[in-house]
Tab-separated table of C-alpha atoms in Angstrom:
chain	number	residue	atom	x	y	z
A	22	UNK	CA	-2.883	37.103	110.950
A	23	UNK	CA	-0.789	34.276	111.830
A	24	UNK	CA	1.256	32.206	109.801
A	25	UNK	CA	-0.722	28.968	110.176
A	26	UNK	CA	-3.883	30.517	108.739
A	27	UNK	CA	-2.257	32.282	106.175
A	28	UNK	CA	-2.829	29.478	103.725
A	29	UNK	CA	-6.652	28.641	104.502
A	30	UNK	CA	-7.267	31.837	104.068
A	31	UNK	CA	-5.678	31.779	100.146
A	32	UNK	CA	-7.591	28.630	99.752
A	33	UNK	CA	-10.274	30.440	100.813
A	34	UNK	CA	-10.034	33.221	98.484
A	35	UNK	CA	-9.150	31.086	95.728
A	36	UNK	CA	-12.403	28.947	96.097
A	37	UNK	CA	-14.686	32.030	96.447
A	38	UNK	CA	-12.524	33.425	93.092
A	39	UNK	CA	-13.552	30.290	91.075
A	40	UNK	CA	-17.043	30.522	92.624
A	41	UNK	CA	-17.573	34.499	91.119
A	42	UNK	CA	-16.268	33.227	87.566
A	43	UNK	CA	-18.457	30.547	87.759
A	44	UNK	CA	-21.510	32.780	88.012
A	45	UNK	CA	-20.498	35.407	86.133
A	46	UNK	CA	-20.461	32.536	83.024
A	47	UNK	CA	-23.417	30.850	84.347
A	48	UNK	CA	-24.900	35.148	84.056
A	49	UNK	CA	-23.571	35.479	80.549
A	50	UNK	CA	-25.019	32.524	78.966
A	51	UNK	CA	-28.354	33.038	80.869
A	52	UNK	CA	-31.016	34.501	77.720
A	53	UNK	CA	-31.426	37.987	77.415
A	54	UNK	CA	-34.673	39.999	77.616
A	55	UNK	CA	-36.045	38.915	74.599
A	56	UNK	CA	-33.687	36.427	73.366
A	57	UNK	CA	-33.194	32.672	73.048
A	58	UNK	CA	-30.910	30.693	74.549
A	59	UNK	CA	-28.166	31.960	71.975
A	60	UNK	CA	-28.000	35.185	70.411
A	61	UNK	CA	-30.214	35.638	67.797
A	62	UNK	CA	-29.164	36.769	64.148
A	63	UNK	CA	-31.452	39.859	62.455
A	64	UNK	CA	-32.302	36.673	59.876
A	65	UNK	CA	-33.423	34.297	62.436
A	66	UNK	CA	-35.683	36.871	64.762
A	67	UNK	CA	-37.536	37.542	60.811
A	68	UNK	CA	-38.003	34.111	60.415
A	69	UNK	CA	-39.517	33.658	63.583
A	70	UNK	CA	-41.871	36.720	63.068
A	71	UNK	CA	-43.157	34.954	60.190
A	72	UNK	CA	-43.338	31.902	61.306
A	73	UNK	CA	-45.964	33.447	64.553
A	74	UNK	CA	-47.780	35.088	61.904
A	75	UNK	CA	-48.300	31.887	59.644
A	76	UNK	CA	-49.282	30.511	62.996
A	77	UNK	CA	-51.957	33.234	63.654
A	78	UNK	CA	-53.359	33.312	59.619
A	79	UNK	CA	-54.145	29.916	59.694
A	80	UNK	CA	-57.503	29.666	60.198
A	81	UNK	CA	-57.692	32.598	57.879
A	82	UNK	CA	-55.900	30.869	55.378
A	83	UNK	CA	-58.517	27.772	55.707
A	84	UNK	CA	-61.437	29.979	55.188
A	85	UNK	CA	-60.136	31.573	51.927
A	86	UNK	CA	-58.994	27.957	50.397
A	87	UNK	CA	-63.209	26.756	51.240
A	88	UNK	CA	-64.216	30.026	49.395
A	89	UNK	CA	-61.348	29.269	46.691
A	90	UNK	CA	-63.667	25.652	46.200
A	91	UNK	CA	-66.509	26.963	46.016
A	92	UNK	CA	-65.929	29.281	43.389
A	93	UNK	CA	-64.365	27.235	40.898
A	94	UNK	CA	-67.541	24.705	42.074
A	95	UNK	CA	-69.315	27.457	40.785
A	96	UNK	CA	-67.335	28.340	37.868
A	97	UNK	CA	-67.391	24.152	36.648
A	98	UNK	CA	-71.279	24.189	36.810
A	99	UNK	CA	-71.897	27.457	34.316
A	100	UNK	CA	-69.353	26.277	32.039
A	101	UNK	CA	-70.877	22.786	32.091
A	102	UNK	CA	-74.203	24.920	31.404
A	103	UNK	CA	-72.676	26.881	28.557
A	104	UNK	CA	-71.164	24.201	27.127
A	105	UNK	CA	-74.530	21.678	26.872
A	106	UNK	CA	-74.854	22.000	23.281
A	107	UNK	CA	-71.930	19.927	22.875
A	108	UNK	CA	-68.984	21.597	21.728
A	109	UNK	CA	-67.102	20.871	24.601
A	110	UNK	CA	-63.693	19.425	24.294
A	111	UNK	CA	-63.577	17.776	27.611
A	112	UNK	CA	-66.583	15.126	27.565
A	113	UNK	CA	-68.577	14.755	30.513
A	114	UNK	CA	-68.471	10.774	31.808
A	115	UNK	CA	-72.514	10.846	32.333
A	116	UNK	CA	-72.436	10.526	28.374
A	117	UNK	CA	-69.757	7.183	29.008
A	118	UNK	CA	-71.777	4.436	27.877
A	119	UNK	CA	-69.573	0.749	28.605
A	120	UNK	CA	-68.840	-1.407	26.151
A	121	UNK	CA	-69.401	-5.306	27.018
A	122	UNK	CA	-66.658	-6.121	24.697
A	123	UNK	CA	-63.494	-7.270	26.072
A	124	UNK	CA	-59.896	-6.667	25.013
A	125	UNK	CA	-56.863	-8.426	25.887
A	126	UNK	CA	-53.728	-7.703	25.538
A	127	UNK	CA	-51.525	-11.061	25.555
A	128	UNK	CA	-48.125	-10.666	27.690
A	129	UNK	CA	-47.008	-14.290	26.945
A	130	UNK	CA	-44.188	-13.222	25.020
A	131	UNK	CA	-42.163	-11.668	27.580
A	132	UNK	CA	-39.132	-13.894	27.071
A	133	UNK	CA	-38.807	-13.420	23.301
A	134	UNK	CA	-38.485	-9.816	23.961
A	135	UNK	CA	-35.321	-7.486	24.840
A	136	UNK	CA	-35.663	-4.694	27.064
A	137	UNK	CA	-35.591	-2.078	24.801
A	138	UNK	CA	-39.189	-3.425	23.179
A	139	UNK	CA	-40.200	-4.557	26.627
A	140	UNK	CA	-40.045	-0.643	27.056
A	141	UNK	CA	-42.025	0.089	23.883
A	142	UNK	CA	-44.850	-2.351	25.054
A	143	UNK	CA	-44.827	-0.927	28.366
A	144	UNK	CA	-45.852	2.228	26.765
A	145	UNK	CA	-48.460	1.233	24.302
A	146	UNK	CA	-50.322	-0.050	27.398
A	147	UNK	CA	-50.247	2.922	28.902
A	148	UNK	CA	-51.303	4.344	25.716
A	149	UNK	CA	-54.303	1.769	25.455
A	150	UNK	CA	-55.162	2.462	29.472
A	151	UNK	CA	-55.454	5.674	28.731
A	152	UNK	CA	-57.593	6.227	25.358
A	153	UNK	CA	-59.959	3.635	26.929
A	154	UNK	CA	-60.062	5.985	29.976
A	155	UNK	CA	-61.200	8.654	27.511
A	156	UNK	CA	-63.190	6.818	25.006
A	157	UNK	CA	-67.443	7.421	24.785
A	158	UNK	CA	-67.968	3.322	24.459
A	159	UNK	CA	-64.772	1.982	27.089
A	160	UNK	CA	-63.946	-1.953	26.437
A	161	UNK	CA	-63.772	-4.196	29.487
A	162	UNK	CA	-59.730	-4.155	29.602
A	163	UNK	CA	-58.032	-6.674	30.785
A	164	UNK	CA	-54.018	-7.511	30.550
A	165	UNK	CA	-53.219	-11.228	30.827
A	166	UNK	CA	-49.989	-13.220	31.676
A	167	UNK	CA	-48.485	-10.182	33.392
A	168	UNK	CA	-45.179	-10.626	34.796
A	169	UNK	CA	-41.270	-11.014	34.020
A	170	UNK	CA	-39.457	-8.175	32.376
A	171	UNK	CA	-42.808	-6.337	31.510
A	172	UNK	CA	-43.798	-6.262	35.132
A	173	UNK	CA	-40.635	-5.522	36.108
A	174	UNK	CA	-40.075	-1.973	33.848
A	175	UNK	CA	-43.604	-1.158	35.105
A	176	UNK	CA	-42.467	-1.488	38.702
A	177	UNK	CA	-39.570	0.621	38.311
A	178	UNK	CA	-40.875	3.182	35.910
A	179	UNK	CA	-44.694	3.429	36.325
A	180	UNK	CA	-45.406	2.583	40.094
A	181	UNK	CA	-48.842	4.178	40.079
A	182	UNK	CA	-50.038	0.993	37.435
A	183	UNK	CA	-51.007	-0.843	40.569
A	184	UNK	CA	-53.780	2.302	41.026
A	185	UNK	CA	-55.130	1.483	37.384
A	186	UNK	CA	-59.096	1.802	37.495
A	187	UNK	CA	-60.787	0.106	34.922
A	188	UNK	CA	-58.732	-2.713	33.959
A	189	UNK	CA	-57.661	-6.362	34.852
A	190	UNK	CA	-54.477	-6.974	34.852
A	191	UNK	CA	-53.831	-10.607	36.057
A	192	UNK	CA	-51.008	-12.997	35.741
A	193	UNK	CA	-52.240	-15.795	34.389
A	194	UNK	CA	-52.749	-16.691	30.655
A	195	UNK	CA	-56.324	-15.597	29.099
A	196	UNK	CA	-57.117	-19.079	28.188
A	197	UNK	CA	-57.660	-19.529	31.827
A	198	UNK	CA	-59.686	-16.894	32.880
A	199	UNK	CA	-62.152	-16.560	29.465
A	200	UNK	CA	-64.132	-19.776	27.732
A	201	UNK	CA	-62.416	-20.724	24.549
A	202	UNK	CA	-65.438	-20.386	22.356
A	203	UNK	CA	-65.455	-16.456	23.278
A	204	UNK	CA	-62.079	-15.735	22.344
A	205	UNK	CA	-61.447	-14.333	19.059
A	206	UNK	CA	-57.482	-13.492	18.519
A	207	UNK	CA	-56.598	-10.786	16.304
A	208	UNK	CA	-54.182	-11.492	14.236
A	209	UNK	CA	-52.659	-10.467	10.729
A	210	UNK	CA	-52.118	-13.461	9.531
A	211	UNK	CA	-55.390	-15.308	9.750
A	212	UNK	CA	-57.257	-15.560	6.599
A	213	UNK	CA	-60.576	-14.570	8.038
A	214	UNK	CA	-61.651	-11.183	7.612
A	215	UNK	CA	-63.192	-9.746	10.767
A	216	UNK	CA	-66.922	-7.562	9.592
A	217	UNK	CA	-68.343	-6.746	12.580
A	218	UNK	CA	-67.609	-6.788	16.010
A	219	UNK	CA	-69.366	-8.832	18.541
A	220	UNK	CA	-69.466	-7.413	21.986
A	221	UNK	CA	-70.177	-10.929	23.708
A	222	UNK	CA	-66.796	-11.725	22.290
A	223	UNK	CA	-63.200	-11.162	23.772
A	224	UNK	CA	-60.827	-10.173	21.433
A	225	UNK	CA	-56.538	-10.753	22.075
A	226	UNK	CA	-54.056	-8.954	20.769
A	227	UNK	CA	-50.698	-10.077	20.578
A	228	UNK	CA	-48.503	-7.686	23.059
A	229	UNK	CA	-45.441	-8.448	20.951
A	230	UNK	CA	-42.846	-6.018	19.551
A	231	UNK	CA	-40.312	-8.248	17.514
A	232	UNK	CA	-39.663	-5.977	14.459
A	233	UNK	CA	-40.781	-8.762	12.225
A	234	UNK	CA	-38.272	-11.167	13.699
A	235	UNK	CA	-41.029	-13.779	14.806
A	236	UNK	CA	-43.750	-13.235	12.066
A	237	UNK	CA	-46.888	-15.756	12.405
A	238	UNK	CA	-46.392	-16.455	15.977
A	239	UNK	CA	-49.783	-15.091	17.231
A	240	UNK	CA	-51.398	-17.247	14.313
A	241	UNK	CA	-49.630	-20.122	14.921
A	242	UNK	CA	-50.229	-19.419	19.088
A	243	UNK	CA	-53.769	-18.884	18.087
A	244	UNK	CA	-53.999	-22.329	15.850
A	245	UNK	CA	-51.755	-24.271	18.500
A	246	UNK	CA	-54.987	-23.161	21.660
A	247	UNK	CA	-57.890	-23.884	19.168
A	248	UNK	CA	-59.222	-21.015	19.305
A	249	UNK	CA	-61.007	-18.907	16.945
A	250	UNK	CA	-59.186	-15.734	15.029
A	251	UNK	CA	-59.181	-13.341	12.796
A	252	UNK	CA	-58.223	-9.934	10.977
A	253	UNK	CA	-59.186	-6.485	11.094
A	254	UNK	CA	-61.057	-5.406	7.409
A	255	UNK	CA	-57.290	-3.425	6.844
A	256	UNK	CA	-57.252	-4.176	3.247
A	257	UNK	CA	-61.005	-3.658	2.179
A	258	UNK	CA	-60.528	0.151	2.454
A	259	UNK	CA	-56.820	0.982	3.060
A	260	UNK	CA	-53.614	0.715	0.811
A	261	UNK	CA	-50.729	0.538	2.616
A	262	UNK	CA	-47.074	0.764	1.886
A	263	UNK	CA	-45.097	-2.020	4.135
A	264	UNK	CA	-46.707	-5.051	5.784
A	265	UNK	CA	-50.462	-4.741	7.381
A	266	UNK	CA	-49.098	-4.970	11.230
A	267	UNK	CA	-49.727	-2.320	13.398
A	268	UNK	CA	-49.054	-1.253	16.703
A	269	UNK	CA	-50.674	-2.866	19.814
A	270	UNK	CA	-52.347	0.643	21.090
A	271	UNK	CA	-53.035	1.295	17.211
A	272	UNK	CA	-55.232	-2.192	17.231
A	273	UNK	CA	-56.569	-0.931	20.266
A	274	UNK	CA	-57.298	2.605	19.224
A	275	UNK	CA	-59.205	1.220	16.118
A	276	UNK	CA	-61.220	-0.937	17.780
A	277	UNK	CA	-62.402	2.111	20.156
A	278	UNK	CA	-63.111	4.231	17.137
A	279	UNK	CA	-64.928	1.785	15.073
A	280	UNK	CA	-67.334	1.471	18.540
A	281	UNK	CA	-67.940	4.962	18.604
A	282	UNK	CA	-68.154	5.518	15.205
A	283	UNK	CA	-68.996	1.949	13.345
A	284	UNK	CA	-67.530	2.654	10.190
A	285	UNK	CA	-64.221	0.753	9.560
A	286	UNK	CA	-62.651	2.951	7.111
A	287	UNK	CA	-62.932	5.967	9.575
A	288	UNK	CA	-61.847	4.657	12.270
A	289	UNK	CA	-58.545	3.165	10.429
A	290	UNK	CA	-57.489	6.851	8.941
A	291	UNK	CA	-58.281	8.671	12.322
A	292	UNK	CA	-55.939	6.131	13.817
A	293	UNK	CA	-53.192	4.917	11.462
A	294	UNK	CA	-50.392	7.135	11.644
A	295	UNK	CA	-49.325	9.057	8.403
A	296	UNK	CA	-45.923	7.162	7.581
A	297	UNK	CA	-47.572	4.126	7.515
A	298	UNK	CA	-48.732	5.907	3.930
A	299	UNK	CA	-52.389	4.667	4.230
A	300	UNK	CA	-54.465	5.578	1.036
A	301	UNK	CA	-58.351	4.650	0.683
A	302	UNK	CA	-58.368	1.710	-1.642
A	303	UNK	CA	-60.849	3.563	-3.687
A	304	UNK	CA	-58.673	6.018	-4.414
A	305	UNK	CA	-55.591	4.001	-4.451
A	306	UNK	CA	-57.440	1.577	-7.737
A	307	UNK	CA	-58.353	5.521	-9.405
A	308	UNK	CA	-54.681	6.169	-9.080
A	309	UNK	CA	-53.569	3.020	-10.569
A	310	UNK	CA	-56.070	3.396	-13.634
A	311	UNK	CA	-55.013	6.224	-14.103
A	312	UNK	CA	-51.293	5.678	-14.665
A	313	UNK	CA	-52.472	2.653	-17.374
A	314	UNK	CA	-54.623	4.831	-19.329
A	315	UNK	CA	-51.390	7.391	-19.325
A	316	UNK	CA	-49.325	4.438	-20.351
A	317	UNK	CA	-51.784	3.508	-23.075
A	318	UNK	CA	-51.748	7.358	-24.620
A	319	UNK	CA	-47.903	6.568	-24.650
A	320	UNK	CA	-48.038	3.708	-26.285
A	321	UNK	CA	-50.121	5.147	-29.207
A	322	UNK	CA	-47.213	5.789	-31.356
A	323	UNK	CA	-46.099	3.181	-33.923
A	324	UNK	CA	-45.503	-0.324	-33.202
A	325	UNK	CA	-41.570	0.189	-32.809
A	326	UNK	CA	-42.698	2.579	-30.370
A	327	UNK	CA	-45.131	0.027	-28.549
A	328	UNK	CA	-42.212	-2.709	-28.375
A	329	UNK	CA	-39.494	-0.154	-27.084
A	330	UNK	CA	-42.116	1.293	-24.085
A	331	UNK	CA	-42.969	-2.516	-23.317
A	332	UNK	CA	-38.965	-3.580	-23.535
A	333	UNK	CA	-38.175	-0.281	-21.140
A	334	UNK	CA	-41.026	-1.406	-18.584
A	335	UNK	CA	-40.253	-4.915	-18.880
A	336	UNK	CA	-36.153	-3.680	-17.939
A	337	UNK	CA	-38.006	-1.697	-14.902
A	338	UNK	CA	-39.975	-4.685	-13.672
A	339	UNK	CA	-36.303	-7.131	-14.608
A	340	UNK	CA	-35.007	-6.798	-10.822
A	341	UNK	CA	-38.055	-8.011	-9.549
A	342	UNK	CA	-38.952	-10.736	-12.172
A	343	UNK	CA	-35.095	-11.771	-11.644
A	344	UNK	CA	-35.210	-12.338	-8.277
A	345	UNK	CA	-38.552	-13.840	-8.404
A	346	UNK	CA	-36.225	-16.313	-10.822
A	347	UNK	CA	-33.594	-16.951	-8.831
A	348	UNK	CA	-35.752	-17.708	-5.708
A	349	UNK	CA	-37.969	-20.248	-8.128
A	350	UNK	CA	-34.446	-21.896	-9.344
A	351	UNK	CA	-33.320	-22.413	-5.564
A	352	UNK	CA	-37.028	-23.842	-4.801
A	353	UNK	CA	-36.564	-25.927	-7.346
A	354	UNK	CA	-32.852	-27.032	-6.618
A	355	UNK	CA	-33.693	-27.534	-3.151
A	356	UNK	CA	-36.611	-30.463	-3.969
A	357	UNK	CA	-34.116	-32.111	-6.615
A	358	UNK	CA	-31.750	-32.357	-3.914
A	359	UNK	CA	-31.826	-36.412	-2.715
A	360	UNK	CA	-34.083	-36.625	0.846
């Protein structure tokens, strides 16, 4: 071989060199009987074998979840059948009769709220919403001037409200969407005692939780619109420790139960919660004969006796009578005071 073609013939070799590499890579990363385009862990080959035989149960699968329907189909029907005579917990809606009485729930108050009883409204509503979902005589809901903070929590926190069956929940105030002479507003303050309920009515309750910080604003709100109101019978059969102002889904809850069950006094103690320390009035006037006739056996002893027990109540009642005093003295310092 000459000289000149010496160093083709390398080149040559060279190129052919690169050439078998090339292939032989080209070989290795071709898949192997049986395997991807990587090499396949003992892991990853399981998965796959369960993945071919989810694949291949499906319609199997489909079959069994019809079956699975049809049995508990089958199942609901006997124990609706067993349960006919009544004593079912879970009542069937067929019995649902619906009340033509509507309830509002007034959301005017939004700005004299904070967000932490913003919160506490939020969730008597969805209290309300759902006993009136439940109840044998449902009202016609509705929830009126809806917006600002209270639609804002509700947003954030409750998204599903927007899928709320049963109730209208609409943004303006209720004095534009219901005639004035049907609106009743419940109210604690009022001085009219509420007997009966009128279905062709609609009845407002104040969705305000101020802690007592705005007391008479629904009555005064009420008043101000010209619009009729009024009280629940609270103190014709219960006794109650604090002030009689309850809860918006308590108000609500009451007003379901006395349309199931017309009779205020049990609908008030199947609703009222126990710290509110609700007695029957009845019960309440036996107690507080009782403790005078025990005071009068006390008082049977001599007239020293008499005039010591009356001095000792009188020092028990002195705090009260004292301030009672000292707010009479201010009354009367304030109108001396030059206008």
């Amino acid at each position: 071989m000459s000289s000149e073609m010496l160093p083709a013939f390398i080149e040559t070799s060279n190129v052919d060199k690169k050439q078998g590499i090339n292939e032989d890579q080209e070989e290795s990363q071709k898949p192997r009987l049986g395997e991807g385009c990587e090499p396949i862990s003992k892991r990853q080959m399981k998965k796959l074998i369960k993945q071919k035989q989810w694949e291949e149960q499906r319609e199997l699968r489909k079959q069994k979840r019809k079956e699975k329907r049809k049995r508990k189909k089958l199942e609901r029907q006997c124990q609706m059948e067993s349960n006919s005579d009544g004593n079912d917990r879970k009542r069937v809606r067929r019995d649902v009769v619906h009340s033509t009485l509507r309830l509002i729930i007034d959301c005017s108050f939004d700005d004299l709220m904070v967000l932490k009883d913003i919160k506490k409204l939020h969730k008597q509503i969805q209290r309300c919403y759902a006993e009136n979902r439940r109840a044998l005589h449902p009202v016609q809901f509705y929830l009126t001037s809806h917006g600002g903070q209270l639609k804002k929590n509700m947003d954030e926190n409750d998204k599903g409200w927007v899928n709320w069956k049963d109730i209208h929940i609409k943004p303006e105030h209720y004095s534009e969407l219901i005639k004035k002479e049907d609106l009743i507003y419940l109210t604690s303050d009022s001085p009219n005692i509420l007997k009966e309920l009128d279905e062709s009515k609609a009845y407002v309750i104040g969705g305000l939780v101020d802690h007592n910080h705005h007391k008479g604003l629904t009555y005064k709100q009420a008043s101000d619109y010209g619009i009729n109101h009024a009280q629940l019978p609270l103190g014709n059969f219960v006794k109650m420790n604090g002030r009689k102002v309850l809860a918006v889904n308590h108000v609500f809850e009451i007003i379901l139960e006395y349309l199931e069950t017309r009779d205020w006094q049990e609908a008030f103690f199947t609703i009222l919660p126990q710290r509110k320390g609700a007695v029957p009035t009845d019960k309440a006037c036996e107690s507080a004969s009782n403790d005078n006739q025990s005071l009068r056996m006390e008082e049977g002893g001599s007239d020293s006796d008499s005039s010591e027990d009356e001095y000792s109540r009188n020092e028990l009642d002195s705090p009260r009578e004292e301030k009672q005093d000292k707010e009479n003295h201010t009354e009367s310092t304030v109108n001396s005071l030059p206008h």
